[in-house]
XYZ file of C-alpha atoms in Angstrom:
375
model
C 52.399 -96.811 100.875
C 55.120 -99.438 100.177
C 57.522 -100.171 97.385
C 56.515 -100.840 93.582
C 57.672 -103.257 91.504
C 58.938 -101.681 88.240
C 58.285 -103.119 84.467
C 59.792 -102.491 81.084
C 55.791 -101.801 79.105
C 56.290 -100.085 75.726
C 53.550 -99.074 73.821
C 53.264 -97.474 70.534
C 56.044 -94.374 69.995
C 53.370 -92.410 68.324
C 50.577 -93.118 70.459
C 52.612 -92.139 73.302
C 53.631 -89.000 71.388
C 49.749 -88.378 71.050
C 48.872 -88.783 74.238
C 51.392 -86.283 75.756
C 49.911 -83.430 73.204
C 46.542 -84.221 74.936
C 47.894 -84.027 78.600
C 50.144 -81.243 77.289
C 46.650 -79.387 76.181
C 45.471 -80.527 79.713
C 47.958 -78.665 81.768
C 47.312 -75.387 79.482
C 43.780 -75.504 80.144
C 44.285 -76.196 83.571
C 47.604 -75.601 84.952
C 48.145 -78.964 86.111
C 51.166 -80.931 84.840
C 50.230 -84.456 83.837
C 52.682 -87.405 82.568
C 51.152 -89.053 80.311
C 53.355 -92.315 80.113
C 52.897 -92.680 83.894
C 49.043 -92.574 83.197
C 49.205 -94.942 80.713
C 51.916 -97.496 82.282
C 51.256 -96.760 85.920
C 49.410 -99.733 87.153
C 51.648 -101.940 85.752
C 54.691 -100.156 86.930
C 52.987 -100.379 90.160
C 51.538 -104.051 90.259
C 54.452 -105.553 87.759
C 52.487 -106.126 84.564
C 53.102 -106.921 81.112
C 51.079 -108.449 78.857
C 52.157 -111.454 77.195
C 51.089 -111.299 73.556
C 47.609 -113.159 73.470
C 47.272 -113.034 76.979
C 46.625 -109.120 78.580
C 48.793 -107.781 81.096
C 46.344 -107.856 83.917
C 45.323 -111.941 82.349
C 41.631 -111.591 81.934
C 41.748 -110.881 78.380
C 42.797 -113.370 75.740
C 43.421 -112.349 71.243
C 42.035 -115.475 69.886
C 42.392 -116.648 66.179
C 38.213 -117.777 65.257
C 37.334 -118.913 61.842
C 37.236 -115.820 59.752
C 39.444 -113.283 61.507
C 40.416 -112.884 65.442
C 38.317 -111.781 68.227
C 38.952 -110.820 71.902
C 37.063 -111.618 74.839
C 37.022 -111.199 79.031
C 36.592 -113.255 81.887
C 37.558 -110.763 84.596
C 34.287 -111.305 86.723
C 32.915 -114.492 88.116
C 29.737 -114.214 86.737
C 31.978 -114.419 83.073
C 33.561 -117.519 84.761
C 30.138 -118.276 85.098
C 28.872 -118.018 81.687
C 31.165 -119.459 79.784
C 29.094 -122.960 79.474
C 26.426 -121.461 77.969
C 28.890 -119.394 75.853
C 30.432 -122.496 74.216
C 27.193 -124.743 75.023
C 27.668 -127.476 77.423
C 26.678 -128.003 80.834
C 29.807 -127.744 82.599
C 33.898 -127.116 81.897
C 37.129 -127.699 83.417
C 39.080 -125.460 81.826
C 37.052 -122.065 80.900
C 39.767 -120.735 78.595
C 40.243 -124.033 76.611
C 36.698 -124.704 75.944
C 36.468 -120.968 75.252
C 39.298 -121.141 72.561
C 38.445 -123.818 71.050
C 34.983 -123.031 70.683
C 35.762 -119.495 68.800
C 38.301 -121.191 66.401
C 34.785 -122.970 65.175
C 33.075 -120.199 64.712
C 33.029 -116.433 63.110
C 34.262 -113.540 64.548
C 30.753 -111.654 64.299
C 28.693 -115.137 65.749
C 31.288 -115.189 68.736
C 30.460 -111.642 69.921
C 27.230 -111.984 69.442
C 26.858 -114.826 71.229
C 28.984 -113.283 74.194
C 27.523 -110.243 74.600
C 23.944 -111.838 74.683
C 25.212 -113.048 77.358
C 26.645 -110.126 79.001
C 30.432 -110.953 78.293
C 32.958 -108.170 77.683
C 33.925 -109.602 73.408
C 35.275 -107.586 70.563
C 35.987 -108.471 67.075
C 39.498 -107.100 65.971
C 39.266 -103.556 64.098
C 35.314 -103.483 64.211
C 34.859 -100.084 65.764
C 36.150 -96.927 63.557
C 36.625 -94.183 64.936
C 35.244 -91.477 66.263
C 35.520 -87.721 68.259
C 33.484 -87.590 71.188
C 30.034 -86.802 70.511
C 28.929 -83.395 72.023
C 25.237 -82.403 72.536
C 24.010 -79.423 73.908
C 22.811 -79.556 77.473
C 21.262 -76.871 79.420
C 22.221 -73.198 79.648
C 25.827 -72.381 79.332
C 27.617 -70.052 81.359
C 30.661 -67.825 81.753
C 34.476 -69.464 81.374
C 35.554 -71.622 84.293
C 38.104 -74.040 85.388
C 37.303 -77.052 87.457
C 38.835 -75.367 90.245
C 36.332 -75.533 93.111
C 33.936 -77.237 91.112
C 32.087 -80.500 92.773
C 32.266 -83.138 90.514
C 29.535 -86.269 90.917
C 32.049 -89.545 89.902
C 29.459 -92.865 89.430
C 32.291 -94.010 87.137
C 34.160 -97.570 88.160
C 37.315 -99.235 87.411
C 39.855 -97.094 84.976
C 38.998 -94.324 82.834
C 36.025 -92.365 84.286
C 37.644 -92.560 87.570
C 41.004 -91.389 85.980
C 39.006 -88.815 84.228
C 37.598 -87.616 88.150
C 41.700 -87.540 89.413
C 42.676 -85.424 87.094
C 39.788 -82.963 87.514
C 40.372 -82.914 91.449
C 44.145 -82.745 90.929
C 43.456 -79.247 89.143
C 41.235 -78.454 92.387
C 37.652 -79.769 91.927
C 36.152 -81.527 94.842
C 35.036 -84.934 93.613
C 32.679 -87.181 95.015
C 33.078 -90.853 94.478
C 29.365 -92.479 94.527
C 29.085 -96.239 95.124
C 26.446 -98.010 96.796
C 27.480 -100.562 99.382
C 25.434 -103.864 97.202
C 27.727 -103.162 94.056
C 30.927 -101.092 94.968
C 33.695 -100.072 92.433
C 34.623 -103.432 91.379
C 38.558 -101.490 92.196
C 38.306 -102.173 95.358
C 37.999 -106.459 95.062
C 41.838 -105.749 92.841
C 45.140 -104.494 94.061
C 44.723 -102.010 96.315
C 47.978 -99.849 95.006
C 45.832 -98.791 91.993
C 42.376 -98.191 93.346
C 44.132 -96.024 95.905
C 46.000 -94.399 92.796
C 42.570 -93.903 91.251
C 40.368 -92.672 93.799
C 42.682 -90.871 96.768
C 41.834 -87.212 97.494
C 38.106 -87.916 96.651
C 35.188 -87.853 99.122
C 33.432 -91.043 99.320
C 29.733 -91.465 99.371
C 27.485 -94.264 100.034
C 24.074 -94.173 98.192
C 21.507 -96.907 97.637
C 20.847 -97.120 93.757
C 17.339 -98.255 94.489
C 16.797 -95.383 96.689
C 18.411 -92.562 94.936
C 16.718 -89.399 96.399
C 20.685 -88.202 98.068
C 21.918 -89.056 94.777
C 19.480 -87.574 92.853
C 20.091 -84.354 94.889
C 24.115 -84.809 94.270
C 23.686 -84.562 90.616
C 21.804 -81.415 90.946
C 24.106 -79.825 92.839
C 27.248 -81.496 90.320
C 28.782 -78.949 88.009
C 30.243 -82.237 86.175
C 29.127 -85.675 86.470
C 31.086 -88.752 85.318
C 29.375 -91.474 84.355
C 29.923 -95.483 82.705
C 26.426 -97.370 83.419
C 24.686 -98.177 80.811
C 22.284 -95.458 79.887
C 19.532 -97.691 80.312
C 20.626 -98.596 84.236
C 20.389 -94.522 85.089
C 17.353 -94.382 83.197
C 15.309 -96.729 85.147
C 16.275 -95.147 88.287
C 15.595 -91.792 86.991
C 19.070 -90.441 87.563
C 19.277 -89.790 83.563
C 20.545 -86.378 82.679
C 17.007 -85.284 81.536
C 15.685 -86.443 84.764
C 17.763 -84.446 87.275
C 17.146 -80.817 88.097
C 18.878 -78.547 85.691
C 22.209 -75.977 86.330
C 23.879 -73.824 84.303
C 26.747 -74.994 83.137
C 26.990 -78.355 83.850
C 28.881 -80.903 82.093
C 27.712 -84.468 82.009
C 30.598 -86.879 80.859
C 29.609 -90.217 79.669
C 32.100 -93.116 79.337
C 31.016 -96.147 77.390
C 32.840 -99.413 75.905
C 31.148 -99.242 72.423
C 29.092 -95.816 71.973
C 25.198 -95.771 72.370
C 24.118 -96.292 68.979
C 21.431 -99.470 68.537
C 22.461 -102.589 71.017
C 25.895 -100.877 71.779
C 24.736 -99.379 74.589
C 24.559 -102.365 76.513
C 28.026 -103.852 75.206
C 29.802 -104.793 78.505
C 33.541 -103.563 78.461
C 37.192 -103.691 79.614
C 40.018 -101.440 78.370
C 42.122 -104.956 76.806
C 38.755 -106.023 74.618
C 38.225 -102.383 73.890
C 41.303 -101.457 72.846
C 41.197 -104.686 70.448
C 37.599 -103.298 69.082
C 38.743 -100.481 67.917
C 42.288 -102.066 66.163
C 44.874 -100.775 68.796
C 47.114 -103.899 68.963
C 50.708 -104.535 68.157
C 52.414 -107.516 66.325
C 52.064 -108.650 62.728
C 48.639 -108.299 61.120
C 48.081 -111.752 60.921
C 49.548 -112.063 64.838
C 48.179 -109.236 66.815
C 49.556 -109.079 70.219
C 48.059 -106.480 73.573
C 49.248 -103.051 73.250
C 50.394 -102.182 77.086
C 48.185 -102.165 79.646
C 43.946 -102.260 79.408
C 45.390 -99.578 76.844
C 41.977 -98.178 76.184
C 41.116 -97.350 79.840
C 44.248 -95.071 80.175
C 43.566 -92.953 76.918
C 40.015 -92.554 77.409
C 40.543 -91.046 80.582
C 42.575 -88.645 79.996
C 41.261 -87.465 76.136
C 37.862 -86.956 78.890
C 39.175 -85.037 81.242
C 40.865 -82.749 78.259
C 36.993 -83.089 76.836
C 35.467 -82.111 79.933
C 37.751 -79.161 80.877
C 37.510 -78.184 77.027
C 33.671 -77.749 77.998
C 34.173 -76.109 81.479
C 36.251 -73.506 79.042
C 33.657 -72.142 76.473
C 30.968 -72.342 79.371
C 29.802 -75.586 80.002
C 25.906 -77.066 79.081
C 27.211 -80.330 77.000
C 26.993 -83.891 77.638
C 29.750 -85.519 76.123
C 29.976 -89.463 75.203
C 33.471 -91.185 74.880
C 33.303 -94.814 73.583
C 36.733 -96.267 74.625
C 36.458 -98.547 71.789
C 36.094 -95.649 69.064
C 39.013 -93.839 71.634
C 41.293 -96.601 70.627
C 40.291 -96.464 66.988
C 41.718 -93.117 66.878
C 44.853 -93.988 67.913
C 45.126 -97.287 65.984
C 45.432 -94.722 63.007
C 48.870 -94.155 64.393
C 52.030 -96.117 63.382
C 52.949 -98.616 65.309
C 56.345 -100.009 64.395
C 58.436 -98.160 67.062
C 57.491 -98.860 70.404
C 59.029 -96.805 73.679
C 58.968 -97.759 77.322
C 56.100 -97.072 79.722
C 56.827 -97.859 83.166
C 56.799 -94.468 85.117
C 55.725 -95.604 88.430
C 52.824 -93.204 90.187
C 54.117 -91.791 93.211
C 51.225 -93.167 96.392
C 51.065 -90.973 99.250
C 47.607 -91.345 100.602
C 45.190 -94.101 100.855
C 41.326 -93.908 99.228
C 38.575 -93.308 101.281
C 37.107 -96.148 102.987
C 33.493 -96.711 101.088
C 31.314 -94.281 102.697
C 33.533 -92.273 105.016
C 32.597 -88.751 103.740
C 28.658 -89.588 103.910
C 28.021 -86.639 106.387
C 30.486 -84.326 104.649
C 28.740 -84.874 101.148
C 25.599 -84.319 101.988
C 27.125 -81.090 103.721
C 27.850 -79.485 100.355
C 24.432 -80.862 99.343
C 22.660 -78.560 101.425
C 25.155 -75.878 100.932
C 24.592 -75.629 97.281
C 21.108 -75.908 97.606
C 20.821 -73.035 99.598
C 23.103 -70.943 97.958
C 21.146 -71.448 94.699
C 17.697 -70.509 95.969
């Protein structure tokens, strides 16, 4: 797969600490031995990353003092490129990030995230999120003890943590599915190609139309665990919620959001730098905070889901479980955070991902197989 470029990321001793407990608790539940500083510093030990204070290591995210406190925001998509004249209202800009920063040193940290996320932009004010365990609701009939060994797991999840959450479950044996419809694929597979392959290799890769969800719809029945990170609201519409699919025993439906469901949260747009700086995981001086590694919130929230999810799979399944990555990195901002310790164990790329599509046929194989077996 090519050589990687190694950097010197250091993140927080103690949240490091923490996070090896949770893969450490991983591995007993499942067997599978998982480094948790590679999970957390991989991509940029593979794509040579750093961030550089204000500025995030991947460079979509920017800290920015406003006129009451400090406030984070992302332009990682063009449509944020996009948006970012009516953000600061004018009709046009030649610089998006210096109309954007001087526009939020005008204004309150509360008025600039409004304002952003009316607009569908990816914003966080610093600290605003506390934190929180997932939330766990009961959901459908339990059964007996399992593993995700030879489980199928149903992974609609893009970019970083649900589709961490979906490696680690097929790396202790579950077959995963990757579901993307050809109009809007993962938007992993526009970056660096290094860490979508890291993401998604060893899944099977299926091809649905969101629009037309009737093979989907018949994947999630058949799904012992389904990952999730639309908005609620996007499922609902296409009746793919979890009320709406057929029932099984024991399923576990995991879902991943940037700021939790409550109220107008559920349609908060987010990205693991903003996240991370909603729920008060940064470093520096308080009155100077600086990004904490890498899209920091992504890394954790994967892997404190896959923990959650084979947690569940343990005492029989029937939950859906929600993980805000904001409230994720809330937890952990309750660390100290004077000593920091490197972070750049490089992931170790064998295979490629699936092209989009490629295991169509296979998928819809298992489908039928399940279907079957359960009648």
């Amino acid at each position: 797969m090519g050589s990687v470029t190694s950097t010197m990321l250091t993140v927080p001793t103690a949240v490091l600490d923490r996070a090896g407990r949770v893969a450490d608790a991983f591995e007993t539940f499942t067997g599978v031995e998982v480094e948790a500083a590679e999970l957390i510093g991989g991509r940029a030990a593979l794509l040579g990353l750093s961030p550089a204070g204000q500025v995030s290591a991947g460079g979509a995210t920017r800290l920015m003092r406003s006129h009451d406190s400090w406030c984070a925001l992302t332009l990682a998509r063009p449509d944020d490129i996009a948006a970012v004249p009516a953000l600061v209202s004018v009709d046009e800009v030649d610089d998006p990030w210096q109309a954007v920063q001087g526009w939020v040193a005008e204004n309150d940290w509360a008025d600039v995230t409004e304002r952003a996320r009316l607009l569908g932009l990816p914003a966080a004010g610093l600290a605003e999120t506390p934190p929180e365990a997932p939330r766990v609701y009961p959901f459908g009939a339990a059964t007996a003890t399992r593993g995700p060994a030879d489980l199928l797991v149903a992974d609609l999840s893009a970019m970083w943590a649900g589709p961490l959450c979906g490696l680690l479950l097929s790396s202790a044996g579950a077959t995963v599915v990757k579901v993307e419809s050809a109009a809007r694929p993962d938007g992993a597979r526009h970056g660096p190609r290094a860490f979508f392959d890291w993401m998604n290799a060893g899944k099977l890769s299926y091809s649905v139309d969101f629009d037309e969800p009737s093979g989907l719809r018949a994947l999630l029945a058949a799904a012992d665990v389904v990952i999730e990170s639309s908005r609620p609201a996007a499922l609902a519409r296409r009746g793919l919620s979890p009320t709406d699919v057929a029932p099984r025993d024991g399923r576990v439906w995991l879902r991943v959001t940037g700021h939790g469901t409550d109220g107008d949260r559920d349609n908060w747009v987010a990205f693991g730098d903003d996240a991370a700086v909603s729920g008060g995981l940064v470093c520096g001086e308080p009155d100077e905070p600086q990004f904490c590694g890498d899209a920091i919130a992504d890394p954790l929230t994967g892997l404190e889901a896959a923990l959650a999810v084979a947690q569940s799979l343990r005492s029989g399944g029937g939950e859906l479980i929600e993980m805000s990555m904001a409230a994720v990195a809330a937890t952990y901002a309750q660390l100290p955070r004077n000593d920091q310790s490197p972070c750049a164990a490089a992931p170790q790329l064998s295979t490629a991902a699936q092209p989009l599509g490629a295991d169509n046929e296979e998928v819809e194989q298992l489908i039928e197989q399940r279907r079957l077996a359960s009648c």
